[in-house]
XYZ file of C-alpha atoms in Angstrom:
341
model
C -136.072 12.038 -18.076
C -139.280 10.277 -19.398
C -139.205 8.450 -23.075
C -140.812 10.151 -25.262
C -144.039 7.666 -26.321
C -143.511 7.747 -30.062
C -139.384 6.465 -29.281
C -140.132 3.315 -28.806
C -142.543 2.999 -31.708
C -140.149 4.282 -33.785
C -137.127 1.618 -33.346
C -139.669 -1.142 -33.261
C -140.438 0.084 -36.754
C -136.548 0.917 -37.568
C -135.849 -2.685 -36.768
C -138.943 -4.274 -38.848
C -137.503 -1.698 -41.835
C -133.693 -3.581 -41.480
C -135.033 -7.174 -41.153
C -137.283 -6.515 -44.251
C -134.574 -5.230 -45.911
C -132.001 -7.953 -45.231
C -134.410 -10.475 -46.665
C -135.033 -8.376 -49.757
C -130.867 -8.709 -50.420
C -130.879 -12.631 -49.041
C -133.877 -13.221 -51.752
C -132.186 -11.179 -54.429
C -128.982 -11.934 -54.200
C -130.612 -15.953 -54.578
C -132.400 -15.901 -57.429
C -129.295 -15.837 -60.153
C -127.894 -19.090 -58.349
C -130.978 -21.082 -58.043
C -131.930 -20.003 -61.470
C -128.586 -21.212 -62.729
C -129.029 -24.510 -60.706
C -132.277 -25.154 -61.973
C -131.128 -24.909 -65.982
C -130.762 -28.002 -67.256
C -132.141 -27.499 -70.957
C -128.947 -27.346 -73.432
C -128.869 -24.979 -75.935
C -130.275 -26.019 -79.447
C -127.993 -27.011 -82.517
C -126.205 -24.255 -84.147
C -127.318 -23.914 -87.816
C -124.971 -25.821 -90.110
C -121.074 -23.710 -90.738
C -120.362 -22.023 -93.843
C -117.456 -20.531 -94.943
C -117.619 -16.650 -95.558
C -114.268 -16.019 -96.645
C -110.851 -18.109 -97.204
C -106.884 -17.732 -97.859
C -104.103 -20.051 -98.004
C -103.696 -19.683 -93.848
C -107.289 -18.367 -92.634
C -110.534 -18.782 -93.164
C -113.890 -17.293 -91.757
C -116.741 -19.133 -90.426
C -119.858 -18.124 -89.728
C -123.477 -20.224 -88.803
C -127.036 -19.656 -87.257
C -126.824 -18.552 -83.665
C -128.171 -21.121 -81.324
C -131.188 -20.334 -79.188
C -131.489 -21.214 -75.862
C -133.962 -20.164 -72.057
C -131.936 -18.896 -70.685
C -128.790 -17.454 -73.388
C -126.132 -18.890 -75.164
C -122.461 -17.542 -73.922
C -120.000 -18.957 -76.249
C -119.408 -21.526 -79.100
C -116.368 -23.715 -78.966
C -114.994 -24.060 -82.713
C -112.663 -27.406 -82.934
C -110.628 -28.044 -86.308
C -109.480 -31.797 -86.693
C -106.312 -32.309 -88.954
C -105.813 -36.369 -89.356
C -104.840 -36.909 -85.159
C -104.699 -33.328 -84.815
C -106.761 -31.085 -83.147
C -106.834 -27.445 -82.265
C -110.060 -25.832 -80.173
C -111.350 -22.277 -80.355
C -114.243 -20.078 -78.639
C -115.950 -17.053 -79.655
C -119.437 -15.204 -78.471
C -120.684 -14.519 -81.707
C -122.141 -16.915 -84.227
C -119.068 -16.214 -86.656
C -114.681 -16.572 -85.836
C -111.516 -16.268 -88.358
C -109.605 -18.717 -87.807
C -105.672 -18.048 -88.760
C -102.571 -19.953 -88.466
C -103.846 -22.810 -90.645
C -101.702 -24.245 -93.224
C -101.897 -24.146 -96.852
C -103.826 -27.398 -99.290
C -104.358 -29.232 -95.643
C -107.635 -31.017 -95.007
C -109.225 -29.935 -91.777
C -112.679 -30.839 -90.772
C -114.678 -28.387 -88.263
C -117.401 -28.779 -85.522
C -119.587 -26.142 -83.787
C -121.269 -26.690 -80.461
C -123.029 -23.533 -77.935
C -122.757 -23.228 -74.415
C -125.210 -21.536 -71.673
C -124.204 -19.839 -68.528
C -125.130 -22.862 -66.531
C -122.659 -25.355 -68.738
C -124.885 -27.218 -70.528
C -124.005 -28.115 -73.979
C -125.498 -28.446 -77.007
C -125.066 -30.972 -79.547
C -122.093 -30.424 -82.449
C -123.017 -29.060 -85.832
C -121.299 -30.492 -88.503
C -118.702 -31.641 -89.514
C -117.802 -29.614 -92.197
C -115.027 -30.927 -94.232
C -112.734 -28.884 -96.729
C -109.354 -28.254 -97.714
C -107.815 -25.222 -97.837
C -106.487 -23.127 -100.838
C -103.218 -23.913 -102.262
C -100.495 -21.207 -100.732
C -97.476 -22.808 -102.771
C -96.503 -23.369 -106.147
C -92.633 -23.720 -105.956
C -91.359 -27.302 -105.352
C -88.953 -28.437 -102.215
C -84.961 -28.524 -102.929
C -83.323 -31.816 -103.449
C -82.631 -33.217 -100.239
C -78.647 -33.933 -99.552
C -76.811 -37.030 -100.902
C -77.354 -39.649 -97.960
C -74.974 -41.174 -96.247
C -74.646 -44.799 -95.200
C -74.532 -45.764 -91.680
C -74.540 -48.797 -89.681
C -74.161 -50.992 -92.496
C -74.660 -54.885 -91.855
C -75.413 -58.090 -93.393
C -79.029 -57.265 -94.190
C -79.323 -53.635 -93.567
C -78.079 -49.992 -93.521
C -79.189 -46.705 -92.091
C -79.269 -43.790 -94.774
C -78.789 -39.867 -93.382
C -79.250 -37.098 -95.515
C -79.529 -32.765 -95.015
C -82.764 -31.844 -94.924
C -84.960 -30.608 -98.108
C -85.274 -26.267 -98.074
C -88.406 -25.328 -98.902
C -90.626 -22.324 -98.820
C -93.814 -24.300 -96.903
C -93.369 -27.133 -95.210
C -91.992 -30.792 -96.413
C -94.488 -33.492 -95.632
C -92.256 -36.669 -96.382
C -89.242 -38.397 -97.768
C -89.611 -40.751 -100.115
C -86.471 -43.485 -99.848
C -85.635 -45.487 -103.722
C -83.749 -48.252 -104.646
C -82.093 -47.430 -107.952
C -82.487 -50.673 -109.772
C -80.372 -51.675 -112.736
C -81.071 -49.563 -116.051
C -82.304 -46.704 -113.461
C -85.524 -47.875 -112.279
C -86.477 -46.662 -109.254
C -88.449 -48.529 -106.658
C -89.722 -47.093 -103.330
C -88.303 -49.116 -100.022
C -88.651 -45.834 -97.320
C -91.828 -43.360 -97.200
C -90.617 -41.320 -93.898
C -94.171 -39.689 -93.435
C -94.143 -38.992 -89.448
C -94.213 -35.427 -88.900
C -92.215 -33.494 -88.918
C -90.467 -35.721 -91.238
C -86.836 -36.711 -89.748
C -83.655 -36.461 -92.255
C -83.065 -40.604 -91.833
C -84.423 -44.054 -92.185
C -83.741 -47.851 -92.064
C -83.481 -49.800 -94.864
C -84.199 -53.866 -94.077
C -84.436 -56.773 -95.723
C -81.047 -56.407 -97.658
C -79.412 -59.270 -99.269
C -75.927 -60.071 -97.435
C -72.968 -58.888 -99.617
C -74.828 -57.059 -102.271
C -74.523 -53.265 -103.873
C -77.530 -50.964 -103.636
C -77.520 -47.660 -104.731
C -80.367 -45.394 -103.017
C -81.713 -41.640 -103.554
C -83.905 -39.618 -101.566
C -86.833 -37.082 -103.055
C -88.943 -34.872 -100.614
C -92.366 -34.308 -100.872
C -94.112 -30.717 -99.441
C -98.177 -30.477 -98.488
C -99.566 -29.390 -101.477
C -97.329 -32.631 -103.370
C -95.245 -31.142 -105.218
C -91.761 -33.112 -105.703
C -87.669 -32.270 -105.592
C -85.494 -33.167 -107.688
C -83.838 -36.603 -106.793
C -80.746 -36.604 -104.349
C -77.648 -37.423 -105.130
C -77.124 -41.318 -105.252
C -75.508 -43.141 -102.563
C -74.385 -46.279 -103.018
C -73.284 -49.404 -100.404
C -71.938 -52.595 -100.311
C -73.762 -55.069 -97.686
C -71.438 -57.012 -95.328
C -70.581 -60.821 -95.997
C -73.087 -63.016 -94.051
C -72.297 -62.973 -90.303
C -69.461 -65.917 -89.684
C -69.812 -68.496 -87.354
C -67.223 -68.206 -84.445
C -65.904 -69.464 -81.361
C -64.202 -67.344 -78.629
C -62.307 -69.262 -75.729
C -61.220 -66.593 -72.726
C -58.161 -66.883 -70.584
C -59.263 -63.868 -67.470
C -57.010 -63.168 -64.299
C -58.937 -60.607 -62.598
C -58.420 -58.503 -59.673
C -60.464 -56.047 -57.316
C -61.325 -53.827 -60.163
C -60.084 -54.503 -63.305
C -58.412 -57.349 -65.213
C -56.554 -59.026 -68.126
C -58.019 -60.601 -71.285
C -56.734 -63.300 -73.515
C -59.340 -64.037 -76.215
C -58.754 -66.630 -78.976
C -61.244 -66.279 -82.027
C -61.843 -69.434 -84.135
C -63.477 -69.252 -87.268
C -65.893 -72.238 -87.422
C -67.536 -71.261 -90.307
C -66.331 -72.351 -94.364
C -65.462 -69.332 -95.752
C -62.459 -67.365 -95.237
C -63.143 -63.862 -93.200
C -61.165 -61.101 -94.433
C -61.299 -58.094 -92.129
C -63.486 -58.423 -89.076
C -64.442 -56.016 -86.049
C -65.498 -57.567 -82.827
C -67.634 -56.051 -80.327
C -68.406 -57.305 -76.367
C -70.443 -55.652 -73.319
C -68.574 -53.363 -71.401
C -69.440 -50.630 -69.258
C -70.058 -47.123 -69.740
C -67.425 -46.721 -66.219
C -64.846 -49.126 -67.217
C -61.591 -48.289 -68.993
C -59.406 -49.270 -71.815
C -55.696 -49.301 -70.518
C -53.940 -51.608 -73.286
C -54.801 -53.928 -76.136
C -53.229 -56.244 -78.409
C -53.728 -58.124 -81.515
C -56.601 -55.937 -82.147
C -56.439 -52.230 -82.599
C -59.285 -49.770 -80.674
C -62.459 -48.789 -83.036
C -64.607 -46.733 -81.151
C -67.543 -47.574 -78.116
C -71.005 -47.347 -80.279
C -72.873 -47.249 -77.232
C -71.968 -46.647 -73.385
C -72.476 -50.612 -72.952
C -70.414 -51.716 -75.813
C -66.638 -51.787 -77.008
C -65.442 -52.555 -80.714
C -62.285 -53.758 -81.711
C -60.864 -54.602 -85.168
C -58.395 -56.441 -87.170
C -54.717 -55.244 -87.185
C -53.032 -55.276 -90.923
C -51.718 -58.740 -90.125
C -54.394 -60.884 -88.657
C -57.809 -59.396 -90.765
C -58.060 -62.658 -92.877
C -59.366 -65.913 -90.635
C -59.475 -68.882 -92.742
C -62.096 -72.114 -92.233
C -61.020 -73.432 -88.581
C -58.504 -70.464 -88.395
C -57.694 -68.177 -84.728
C -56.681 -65.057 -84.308
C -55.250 -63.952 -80.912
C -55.795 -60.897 -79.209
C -55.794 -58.903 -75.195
C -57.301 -56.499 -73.424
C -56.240 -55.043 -70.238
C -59.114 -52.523 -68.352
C -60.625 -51.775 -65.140
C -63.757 -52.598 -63.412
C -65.751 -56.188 -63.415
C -67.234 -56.680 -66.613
C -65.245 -58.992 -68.333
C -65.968 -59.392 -72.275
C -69.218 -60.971 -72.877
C -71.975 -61.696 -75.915
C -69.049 -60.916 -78.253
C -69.583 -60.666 -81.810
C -67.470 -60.976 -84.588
C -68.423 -59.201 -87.908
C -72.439 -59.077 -86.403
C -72.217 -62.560 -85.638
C -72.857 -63.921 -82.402
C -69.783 -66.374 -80.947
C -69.639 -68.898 -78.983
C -67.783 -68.267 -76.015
C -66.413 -70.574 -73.828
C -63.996 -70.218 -70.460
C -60.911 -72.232 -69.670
């Protein structure tokens, strides 16, 4: 059968048609990358941020849109509260911010984006504080409680403030004679923890302390209910000499405790190192307190050896497993002496 003459003018013309076609698609399917590529301008500035509306936990901000060659896709809104920050995004040139917390300072920026990334500079900042959202003062916080007391310090504990916002500090006083207060604690990290350290006591000295809180808009509780503590006696000077037969994994303890100091001591706890594994299986001449930490043991006085006068010893045993034997003992916070026969 003979081709027909026009057949083969036909697919050469099919095939030109395809390849024309293919680099139509190639070509458009290009441009929107290589225009993207090839924008580098940033938008321009947004106008400066206003505020079109406000509450106690929102508010709604609105500015000039930003213009830019190609378009602008999106502002990022930041808020900055002291080392705070919280970021936002919206398309338009407006956003309602919520979750934002009554009489607190915030200060905001504006920047716009393009498609190709390219930033423009911030507007702002504008600075404001928001509208008060409470007018009822926190409840007194609870009557603290002493802990840890020593020569020179103590460590106050107290339940925590109720209150219909938010409590932005504690506020630690000294009740000073006639009533006076004076401040020795402001507990501002936040949230605000129920406790704090109190420093720089004098040794063997009563303090009485109360606690007020303090919400964000600064209104005040009532005062606490006082606590009041007695300061231990300086820390005595001691001696310990150790008499230790030990086996494979435990051992036996026969501590002698001099008081080297000039004053008599009248009740004393002792504490040494000794491990969070190892166990108490006897003592005497001392009577079990607790373990304040897994790498510490604390012993005190019995009802007939808690006074140690000038040059004085006290006698006491411990028999326990495992390898530490007593070590950086301390009598009454004191660090003794300690010395091995």
């Amino acid at each position: 059968m003979r081709d027909h003459p026009w057949r083969g003018v036909r697919s050469r013309a099919a095939a030109l048609a395809a390849c024309t076609l293919t680099a139509v698609l190639v070509a458009t399917g290009a441009t929107p990358a290589l225009a993207a590529a090839a924008d580098t301008e940033p938008p321009t500035t947004p106008g400066p941020i206003t505020v079109a509306a406000i509450d106690a936990t929102w508010v709604e901000l609105t500015w000039a849109a930003s213009t830019d060659n190609v378009g602008v896709v999106s502002y990022p809104v930041s808020a900055q509260f002291e080392d705070n920050g919280r970021t936002w995004s919206t398309d338009t040139n407006s956003i309602r911010l919520t979750d934002l917390q009554p009489s607190r300072t915030y200060t905001f920026f504006v920047r716009a984006l393009d498609a190709a990334g390219n930033s423009s500079p911030s507007t702002g900042p504008l600075r404001f504080t928001m509208s008060p959202g409470d007018d009822q003062p926190p409840g007194a916080p609870g009557q603290p409680v002493a802990l840890d007391v020593t020569a020179t310090g103590v460590r106050l504990r107290w339940a925590h403030s109720v209150e219909n916002g938010a409590v932005e500090r504690y506020e630690v006083f000294r009740v000073d004679a006639g009533g006076a207060l004076t401040l020795v604690r402001d507990v501002s990290q936040y949230p605000p923890v129920n406790s704090a350290q109190i420093s720089g006591l004098t040794a063997n000295t009563t303090y009485t302390f109360v606690v007020r809180a303090r919400d964000e808009v600064g209104l005040l509780s009532p005062l606490s209910a006082p606590v009041t503590v007695t300061t231990l006696p300086p820390p005595p000077s001691c001696s310990v000499r150790s008499d230790v037969r030990q086996w494979s994994d435990g051992f036996v303890a026969h501590l002698a405790v001099k008081n080297t100091g000039t004053t008599a001591i009248n009740g004393w706890t002792m504490t040494w190192r000794f491990w969070a594994s190892q166990q108490v299986h006897g003592i005497w001449g001392a009577k079990f307190v607790d373990r304040p930490n897994y790498g510490l043991l604390r012993v005190g006085n019995t009802g007939r050896n808690a006074v140690i006068p000038p040059g004085g010893t006290v006698s006491l045993g411990l028999v326990a497993s495992g390898t530490q034997l007593p070590q950086e003992i301390t009598l009454n916070g004191g660090l003794c002496v300690v010395a091995d026969e």
